PDB file of C-alpha atoms and ligand atoms in Angstrom:
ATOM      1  CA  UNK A   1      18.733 132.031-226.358  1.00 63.00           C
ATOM      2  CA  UNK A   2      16.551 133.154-229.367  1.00 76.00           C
ATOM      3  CA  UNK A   3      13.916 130.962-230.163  1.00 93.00           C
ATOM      4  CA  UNK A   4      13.383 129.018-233.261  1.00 96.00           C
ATOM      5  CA  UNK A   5       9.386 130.493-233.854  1.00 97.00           C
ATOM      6  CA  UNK A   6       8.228 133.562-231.702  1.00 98.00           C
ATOM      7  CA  UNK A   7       5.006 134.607-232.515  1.00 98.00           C
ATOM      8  CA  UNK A   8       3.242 137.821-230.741  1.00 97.00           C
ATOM      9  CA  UNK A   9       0.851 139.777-231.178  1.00 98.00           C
ATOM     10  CA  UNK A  10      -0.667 137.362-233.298  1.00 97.00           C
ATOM     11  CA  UNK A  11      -4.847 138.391-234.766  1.00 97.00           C
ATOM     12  CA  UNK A  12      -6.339 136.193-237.074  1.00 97.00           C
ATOM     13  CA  UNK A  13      -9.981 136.493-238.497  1.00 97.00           C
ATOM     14  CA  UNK A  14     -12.448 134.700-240.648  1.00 95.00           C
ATOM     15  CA  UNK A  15     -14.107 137.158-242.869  1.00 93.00           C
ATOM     16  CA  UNK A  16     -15.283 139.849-240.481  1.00 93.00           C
ATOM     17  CA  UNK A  17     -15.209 137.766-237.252  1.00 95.00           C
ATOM     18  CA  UNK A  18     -11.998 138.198-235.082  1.00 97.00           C
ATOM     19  CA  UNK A  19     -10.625 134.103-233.734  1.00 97.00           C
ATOM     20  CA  UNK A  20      -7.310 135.138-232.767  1.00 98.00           C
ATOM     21  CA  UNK A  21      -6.781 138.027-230.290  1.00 98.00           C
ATOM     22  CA  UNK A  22      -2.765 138.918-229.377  1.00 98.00           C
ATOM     23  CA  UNK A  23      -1.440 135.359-229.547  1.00 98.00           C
ATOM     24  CA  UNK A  24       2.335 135.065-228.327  1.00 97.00           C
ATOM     25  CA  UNK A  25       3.841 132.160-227.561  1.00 97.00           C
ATOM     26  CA  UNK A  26       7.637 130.616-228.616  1.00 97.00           C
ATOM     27  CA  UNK A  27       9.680 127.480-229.153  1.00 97.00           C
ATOM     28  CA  UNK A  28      13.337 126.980-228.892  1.00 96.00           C
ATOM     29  CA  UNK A  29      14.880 125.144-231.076  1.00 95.00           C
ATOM     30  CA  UNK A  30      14.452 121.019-230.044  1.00 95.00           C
ATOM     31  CA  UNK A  31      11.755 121.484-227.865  1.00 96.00           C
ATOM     32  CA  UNK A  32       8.019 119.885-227.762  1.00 97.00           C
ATOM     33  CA  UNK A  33       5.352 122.690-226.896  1.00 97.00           C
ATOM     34  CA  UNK A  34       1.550 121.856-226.453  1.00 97.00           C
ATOM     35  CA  UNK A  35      -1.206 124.222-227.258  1.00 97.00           C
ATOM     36  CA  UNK A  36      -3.977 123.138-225.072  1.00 96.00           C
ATOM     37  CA  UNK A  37      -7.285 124.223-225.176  1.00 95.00           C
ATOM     38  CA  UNK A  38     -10.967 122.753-225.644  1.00 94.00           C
ATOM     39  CA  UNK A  39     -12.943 122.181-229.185  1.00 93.00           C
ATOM     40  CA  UNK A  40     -13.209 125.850-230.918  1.00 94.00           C
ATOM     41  CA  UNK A  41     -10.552 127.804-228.353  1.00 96.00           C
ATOM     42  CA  UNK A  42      -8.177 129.043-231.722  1.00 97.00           C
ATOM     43  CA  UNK A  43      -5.581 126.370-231.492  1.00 97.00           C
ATOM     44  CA  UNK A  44      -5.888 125.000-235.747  1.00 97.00           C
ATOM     45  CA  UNK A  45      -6.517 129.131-236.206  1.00 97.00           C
ATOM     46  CA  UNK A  46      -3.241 129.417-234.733  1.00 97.00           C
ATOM     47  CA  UNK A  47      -1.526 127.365-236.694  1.00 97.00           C
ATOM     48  CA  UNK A  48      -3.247 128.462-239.595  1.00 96.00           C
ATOM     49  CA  UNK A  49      -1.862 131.876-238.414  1.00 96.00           C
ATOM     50  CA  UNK A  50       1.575 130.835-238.316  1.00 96.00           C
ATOM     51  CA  UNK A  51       1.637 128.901-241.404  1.00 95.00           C
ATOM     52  CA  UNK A  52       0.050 131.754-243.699  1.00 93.00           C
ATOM     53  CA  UNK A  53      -2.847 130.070-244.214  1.00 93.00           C
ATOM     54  CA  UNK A  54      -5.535 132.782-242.397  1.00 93.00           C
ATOM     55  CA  UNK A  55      -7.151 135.092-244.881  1.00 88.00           C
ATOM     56  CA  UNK A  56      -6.090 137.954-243.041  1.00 92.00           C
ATOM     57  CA  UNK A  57      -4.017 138.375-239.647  1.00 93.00           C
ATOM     58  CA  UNK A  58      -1.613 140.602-238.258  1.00 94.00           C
ATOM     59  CA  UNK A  59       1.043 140.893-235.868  1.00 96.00           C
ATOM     60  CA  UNK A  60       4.918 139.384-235.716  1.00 96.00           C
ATOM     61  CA  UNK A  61       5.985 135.761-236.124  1.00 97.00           C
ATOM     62  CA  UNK A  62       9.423 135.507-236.345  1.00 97.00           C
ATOM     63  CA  UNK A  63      11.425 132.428-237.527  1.00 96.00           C
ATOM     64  CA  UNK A  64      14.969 131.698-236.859  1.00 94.00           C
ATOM     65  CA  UNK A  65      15.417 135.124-235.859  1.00 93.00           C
ATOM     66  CA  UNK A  66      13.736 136.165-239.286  1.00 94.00           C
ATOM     67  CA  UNK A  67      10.235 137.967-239.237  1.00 95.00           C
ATOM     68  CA  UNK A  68       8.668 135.685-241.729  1.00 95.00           C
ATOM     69  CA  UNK A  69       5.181 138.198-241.034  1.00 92.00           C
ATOM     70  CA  UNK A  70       4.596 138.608-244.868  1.00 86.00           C
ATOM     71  CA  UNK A  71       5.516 135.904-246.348  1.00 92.00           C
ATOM     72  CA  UNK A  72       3.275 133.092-247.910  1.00 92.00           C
ATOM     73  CA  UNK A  73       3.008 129.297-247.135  1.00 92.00           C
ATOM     74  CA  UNK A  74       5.814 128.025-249.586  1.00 93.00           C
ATOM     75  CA  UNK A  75       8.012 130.201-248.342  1.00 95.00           C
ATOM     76  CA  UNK A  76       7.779 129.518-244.694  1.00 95.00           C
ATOM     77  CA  UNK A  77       8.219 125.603-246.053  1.00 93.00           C
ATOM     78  CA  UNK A  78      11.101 125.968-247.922  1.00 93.00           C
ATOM     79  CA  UNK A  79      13.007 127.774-244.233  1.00 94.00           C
ATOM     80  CA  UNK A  80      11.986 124.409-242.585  1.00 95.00           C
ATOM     81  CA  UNK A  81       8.265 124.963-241.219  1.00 96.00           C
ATOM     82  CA  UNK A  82       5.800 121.815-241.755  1.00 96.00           C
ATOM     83  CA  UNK A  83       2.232 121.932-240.705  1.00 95.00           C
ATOM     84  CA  UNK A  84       0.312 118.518-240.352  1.00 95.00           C
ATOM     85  CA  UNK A  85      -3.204 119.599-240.095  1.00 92.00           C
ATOM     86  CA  UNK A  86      -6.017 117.870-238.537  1.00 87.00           C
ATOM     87  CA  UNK A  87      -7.928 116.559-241.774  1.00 83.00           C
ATOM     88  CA  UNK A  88      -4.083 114.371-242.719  1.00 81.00           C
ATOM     89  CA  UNK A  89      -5.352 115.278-246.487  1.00 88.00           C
ATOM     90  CA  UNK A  90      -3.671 112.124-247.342  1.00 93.00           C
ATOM     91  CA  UNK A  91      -4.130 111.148-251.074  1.00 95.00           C
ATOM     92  CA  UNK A  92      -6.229 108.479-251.013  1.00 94.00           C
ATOM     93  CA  UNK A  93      -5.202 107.293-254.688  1.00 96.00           C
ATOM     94  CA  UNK A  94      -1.501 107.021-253.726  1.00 97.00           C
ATOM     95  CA  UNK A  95       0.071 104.552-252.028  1.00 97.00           C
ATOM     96  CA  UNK A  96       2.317 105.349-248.727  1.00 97.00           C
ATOM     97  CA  UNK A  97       5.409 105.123-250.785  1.00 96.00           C
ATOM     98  CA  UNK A  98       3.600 107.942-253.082  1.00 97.00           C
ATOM     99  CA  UNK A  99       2.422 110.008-250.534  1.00 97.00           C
ATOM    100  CA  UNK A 100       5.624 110.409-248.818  1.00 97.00           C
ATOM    101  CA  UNK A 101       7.156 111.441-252.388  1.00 96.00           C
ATOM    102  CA  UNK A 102       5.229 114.258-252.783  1.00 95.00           C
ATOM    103  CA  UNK A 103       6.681 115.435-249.233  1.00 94.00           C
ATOM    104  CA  UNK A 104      10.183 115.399-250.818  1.00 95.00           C
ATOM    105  CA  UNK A 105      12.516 118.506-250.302  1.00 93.00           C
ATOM    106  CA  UNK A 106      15.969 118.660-250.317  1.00 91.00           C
ATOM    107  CA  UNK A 107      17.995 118.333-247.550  1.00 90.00           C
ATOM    108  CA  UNK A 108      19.264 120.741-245.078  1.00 88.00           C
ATOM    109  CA  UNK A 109      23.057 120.994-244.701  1.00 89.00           C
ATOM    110  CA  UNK A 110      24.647 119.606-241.714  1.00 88.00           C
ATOM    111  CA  UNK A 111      21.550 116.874-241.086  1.00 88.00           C
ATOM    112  CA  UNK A 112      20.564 113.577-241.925  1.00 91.00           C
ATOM    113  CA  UNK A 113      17.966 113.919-244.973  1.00 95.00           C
ATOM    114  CA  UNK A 114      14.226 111.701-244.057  1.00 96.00           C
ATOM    115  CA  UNK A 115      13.910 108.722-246.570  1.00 96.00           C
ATOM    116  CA  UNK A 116      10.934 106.719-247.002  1.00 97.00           C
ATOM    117  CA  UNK A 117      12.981 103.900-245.021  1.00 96.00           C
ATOM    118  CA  UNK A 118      14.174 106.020-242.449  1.00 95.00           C
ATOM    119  CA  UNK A 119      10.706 106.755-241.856  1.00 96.00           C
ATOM    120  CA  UNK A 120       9.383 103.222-242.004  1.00 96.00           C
ATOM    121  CA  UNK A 121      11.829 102.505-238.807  1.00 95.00           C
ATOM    122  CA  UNK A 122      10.094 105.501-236.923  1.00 94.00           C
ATOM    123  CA  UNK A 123       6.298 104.317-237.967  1.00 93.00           C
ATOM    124  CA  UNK A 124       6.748 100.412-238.409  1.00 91.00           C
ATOM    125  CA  UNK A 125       3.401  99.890-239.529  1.00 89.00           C
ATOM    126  CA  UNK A 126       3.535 102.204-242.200  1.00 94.00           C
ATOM    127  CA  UNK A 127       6.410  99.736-243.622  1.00 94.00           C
ATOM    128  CA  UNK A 128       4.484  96.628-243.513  1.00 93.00           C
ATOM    129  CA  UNK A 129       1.514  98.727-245.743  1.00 95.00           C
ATOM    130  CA  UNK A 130       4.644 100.486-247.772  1.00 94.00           C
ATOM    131  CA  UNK A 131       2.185  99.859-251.111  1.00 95.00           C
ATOM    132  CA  UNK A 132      -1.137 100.063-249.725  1.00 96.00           C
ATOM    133  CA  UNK A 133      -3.395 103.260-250.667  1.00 95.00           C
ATOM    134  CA  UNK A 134      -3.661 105.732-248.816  1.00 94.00           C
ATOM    135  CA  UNK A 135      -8.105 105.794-248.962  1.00 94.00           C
ATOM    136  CA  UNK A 136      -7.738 102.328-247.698  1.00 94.00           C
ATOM    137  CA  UNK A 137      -5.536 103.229-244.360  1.00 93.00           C
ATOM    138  CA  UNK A 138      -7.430 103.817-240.800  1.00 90.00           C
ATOM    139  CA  UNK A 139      -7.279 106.782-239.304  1.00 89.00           C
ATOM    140  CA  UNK A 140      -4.574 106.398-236.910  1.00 89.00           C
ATOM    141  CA  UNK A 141      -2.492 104.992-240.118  1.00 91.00           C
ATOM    142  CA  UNK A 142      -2.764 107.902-241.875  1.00 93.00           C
ATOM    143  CA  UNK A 143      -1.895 110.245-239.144  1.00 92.00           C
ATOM    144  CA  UNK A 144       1.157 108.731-239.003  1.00 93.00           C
ATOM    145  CA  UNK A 145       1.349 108.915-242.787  1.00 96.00           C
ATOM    146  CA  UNK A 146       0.729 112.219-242.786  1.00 96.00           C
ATOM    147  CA  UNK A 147       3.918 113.523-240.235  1.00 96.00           C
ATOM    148  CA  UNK A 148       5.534 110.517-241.981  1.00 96.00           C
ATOM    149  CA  UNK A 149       5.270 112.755-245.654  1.00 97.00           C
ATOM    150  CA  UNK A 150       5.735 116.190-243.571  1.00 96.00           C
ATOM    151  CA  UNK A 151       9.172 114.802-242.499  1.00 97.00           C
ATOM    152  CA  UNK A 152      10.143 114.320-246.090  1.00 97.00           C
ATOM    153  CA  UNK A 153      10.807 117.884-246.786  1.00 96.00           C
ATOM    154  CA  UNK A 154      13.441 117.973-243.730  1.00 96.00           C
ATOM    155  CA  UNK A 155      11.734 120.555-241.526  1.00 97.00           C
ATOM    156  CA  UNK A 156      12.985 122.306-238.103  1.00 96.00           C
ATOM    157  CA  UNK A 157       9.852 122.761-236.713  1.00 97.00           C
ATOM    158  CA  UNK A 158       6.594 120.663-237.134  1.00 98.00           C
ATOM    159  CA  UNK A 159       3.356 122.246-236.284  1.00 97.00           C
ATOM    160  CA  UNK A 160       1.437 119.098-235.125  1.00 97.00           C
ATOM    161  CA  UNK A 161      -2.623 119.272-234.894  1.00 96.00           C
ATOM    162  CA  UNK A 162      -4.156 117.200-232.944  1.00 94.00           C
ATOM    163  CA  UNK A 163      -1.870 113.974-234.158  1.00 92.00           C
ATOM    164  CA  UNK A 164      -3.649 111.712-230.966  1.00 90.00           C
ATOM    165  CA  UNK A 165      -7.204 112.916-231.891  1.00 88.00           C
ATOM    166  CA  UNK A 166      -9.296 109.340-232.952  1.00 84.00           C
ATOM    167  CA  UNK A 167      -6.697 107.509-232.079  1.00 87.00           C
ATOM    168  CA  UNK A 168      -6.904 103.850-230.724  1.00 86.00           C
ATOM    169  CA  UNK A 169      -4.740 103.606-227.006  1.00 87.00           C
ATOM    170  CA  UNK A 170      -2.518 101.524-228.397  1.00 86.00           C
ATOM    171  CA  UNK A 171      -1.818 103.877-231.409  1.00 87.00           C
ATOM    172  CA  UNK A 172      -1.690 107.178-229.102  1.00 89.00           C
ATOM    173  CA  UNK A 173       1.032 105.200-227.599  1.00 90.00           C
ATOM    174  CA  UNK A 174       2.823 104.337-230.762  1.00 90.00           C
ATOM    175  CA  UNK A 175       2.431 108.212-231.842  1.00 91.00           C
ATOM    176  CA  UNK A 176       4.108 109.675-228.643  1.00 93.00           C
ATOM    177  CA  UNK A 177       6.631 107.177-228.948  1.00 93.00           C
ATOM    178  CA  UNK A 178       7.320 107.888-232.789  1.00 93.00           C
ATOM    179  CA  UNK A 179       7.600 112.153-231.179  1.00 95.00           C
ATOM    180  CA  UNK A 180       9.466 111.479-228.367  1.00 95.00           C
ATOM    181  CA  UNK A 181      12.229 109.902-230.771  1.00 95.00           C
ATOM    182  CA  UNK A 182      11.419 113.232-233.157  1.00 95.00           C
ATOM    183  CA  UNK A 183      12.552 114.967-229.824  1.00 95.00           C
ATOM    184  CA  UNK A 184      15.711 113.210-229.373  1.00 94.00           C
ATOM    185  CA  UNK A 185      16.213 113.698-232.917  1.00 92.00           C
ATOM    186  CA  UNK A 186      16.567 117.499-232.423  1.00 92.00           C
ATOM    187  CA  UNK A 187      13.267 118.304-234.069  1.00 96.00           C
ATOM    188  CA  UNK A 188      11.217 121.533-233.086  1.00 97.00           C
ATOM    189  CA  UNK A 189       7.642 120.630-232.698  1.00 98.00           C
ATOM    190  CA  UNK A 190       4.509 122.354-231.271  1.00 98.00           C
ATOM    191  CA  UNK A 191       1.245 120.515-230.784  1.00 97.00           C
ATOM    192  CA  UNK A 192      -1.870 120.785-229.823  1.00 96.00           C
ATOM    193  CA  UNK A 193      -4.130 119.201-227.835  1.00 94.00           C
ATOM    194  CA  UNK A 194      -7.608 118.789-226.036  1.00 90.00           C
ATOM    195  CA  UNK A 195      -6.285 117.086-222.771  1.00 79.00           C
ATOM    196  CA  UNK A 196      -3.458 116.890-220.665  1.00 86.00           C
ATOM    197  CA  UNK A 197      -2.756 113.002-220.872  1.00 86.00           C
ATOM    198  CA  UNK A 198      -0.862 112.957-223.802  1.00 89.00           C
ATOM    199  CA  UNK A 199       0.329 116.342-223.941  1.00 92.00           C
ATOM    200  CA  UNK A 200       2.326 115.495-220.614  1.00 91.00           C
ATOM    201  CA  UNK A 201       3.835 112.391-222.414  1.00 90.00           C
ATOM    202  CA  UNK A 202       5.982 114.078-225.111  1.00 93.00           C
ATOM    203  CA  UNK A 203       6.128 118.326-224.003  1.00 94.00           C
ATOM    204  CA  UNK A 204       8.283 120.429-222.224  1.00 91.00           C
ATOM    205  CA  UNK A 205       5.733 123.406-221.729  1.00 95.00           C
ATOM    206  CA  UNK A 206       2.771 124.002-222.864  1.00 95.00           C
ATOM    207  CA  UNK A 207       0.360 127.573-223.090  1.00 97.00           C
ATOM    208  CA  UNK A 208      -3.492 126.805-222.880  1.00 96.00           C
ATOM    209  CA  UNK A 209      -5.356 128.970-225.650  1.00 97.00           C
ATOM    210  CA  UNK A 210      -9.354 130.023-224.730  1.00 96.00           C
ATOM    211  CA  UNK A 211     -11.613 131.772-227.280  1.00 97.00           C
ATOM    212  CA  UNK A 212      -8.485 132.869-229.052  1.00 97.00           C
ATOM    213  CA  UNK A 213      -6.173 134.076-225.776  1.00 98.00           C
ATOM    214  CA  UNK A 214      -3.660 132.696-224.544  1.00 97.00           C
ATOM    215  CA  UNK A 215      -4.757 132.421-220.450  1.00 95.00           C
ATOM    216  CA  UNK A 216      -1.787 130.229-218.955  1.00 94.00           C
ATOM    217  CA  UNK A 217       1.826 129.145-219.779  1.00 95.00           C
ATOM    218  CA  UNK A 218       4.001 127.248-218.139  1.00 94.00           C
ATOM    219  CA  UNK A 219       5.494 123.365-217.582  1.00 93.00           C
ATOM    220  CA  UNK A 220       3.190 121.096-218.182  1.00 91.00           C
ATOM    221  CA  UNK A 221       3.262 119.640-214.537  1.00 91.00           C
ATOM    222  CA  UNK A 222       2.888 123.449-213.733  1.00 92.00           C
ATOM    223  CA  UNK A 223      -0.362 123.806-215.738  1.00 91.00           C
ATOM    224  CA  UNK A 224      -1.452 120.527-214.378  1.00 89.00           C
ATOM    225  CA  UNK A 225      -1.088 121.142-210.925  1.00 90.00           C
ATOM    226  CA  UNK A 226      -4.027 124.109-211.591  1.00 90.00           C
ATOM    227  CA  UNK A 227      -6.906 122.090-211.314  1.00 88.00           C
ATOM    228  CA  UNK A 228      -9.103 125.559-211.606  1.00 89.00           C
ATOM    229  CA  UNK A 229      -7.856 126.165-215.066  1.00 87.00           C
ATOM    230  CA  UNK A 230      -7.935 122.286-216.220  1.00 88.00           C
ATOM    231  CA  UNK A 231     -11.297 122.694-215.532  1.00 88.00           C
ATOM    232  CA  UNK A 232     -11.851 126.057-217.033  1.00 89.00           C
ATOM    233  CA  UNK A 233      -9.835 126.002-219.979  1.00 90.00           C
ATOM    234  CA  UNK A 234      -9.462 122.049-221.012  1.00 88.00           C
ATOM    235  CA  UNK A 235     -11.444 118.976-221.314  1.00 77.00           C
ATOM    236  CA  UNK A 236     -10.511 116.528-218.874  1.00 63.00           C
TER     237      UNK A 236
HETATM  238  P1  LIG B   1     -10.930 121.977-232.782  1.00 60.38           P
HETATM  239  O1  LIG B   1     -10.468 121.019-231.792  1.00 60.38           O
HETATM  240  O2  LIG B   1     -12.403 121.957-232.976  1.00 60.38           O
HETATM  241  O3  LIG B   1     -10.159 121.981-234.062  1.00 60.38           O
HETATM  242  P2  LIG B   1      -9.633 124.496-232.291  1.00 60.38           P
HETATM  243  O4  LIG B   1      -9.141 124.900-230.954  1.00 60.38           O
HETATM  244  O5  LIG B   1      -8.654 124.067-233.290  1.00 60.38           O
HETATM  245  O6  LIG B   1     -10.712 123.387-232.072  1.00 60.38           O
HETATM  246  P3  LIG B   1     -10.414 126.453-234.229  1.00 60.38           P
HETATM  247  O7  LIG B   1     -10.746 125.476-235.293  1.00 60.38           O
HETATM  248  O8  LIG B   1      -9.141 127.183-234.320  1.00 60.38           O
HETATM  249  O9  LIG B   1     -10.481 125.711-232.833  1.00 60.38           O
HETATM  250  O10 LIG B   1     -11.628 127.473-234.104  1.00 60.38           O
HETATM  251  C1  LIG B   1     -11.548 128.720-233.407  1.00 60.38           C
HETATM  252  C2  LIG B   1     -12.787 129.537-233.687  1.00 60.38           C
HETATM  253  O11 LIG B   1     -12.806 129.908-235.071  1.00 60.38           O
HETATM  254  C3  LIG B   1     -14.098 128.811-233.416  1.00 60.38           C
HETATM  255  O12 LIG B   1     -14.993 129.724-232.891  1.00 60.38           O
HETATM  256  C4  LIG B   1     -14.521 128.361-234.790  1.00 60.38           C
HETATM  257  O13 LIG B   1     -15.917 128.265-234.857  1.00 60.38           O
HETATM  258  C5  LIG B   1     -14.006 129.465-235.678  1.00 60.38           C
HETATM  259  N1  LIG B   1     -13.689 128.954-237.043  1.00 60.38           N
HETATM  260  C6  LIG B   1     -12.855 127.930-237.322  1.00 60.38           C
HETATM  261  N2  LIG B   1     -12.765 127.742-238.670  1.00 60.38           N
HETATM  262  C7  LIG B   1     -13.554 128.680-239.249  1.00 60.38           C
HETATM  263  C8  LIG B   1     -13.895 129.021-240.607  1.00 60.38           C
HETATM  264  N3  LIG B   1     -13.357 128.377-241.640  1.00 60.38           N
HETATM  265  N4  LIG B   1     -14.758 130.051-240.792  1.00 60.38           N
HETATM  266  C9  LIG B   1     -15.270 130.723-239.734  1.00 60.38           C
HETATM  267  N5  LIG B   1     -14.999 130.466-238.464  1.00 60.38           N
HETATM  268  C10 LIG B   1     -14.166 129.455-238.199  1.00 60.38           C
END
């Protein structure tokens, strides 16, 4: 089966300093990967890497069956790639109804197009704060906000940093709820992680990531069941 996103070979740097060495990793279509790896092992440089967003890198990422290597940011977007990063960038001047506006794109053929309502059954707290700003939303709230407005454009693949990081229990719970029905939807996503916990909620595999290599891959129960590399390569 070809996968949906294949990277390999994947280098990224900051200026003159290397964070990405060889990277591989892939995702078939409908399935939940996890990135794992401690504070500063490459996983946000990774997606950076995929999403165009690294200065410079090299090496073959492949999309669809389509080496999308060259290409910049919109362009990845407009095949179906979304990438929620870490800081939400929410706009705090905009209400949730706003922000998910500026995440509209048309539809793809053949699928049920996101709507702000249709997203408001997935995140049900976002719907009772529907005109609220976004500056005046908790943290967990605009997490959800910000995967709500990545939806909008209809991708195939959602590139998911750190969406339980901060999180309140009871909100982590909501969130791998909300990605588990993302799942059943038929949506592609990869996501990273610190720990296992809530990695083993929502994936089907997962590859652990370490000063910019990728060290292990595997099922999650596999990776789990290595209690040396748990405690090498994640916080736990
Ligand atoms: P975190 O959980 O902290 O986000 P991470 O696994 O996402 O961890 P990265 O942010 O990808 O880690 O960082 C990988 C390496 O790249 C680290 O050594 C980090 O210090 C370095 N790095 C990250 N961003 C920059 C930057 N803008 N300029 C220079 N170096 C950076």
């Amino acid at each position: 089966m070809t996968a949906l996103l294949e990277v390999e070979g994947l280098n990224g740097w900051y200026g003159r300093a290397q964070a990405l060495f060889g990277v591989g990793l892939s995702i078939a279509e409908g399935e939940v990967v996890a990135l794992l790896g401690r504070n500063g092992a490459g996983k946000s440089t990774t997606f950076k890497g995929i999403a165009g967003l690294l200065d410079r890198r090299d090496g073959r990422i492949a999309f669809d069956g389509m080496d999308v290597s060259g290409l910049p940011t919109p362009a990845l977007v407009r095949r179906g790639l979304a990438y929620v990063p870490e800081d939400r960038r929410i706009f705090a001047d905009l209400t949730v109804e706003e922000n998910l506006e500026v995440g509209r794109r048309p539809p793809r053929p053949g699928t049920t197009p996101w709507t702000p309502e249709r997203l408001f059954a997935l995140f049900p707290n976002l719907a009772e704060m529907r005109r609220r700003r976004g500056g005046a939303m908790s943290g967990g709230e605009q997490q959800m906000l910000s995967i709500a407005r990545a939806l909008m454009g209809n991708p195939r693949l959602v590139l998911l940093d750190e969406p339980s990081e901060g999180l309140a229990p009871k909100i982590v719970e909501d969130m791998a709820l909300a990605i588990l029905a993302l799942k059943r939807d038929g949506l592609s996503i990869l996501l990273s992680e610190q720990n296992l916990h809530f990695a083993r909620l929502i994936s089907d595999r997962a590859v652990v990531i370490d000063r910019g290599h990728i060290r292990l891959a595997g099922t999650i129960a596999e990776i789990a069941a290595d209690p040396e590399a748990c405690a090498a390569y994640l916080s736990v």
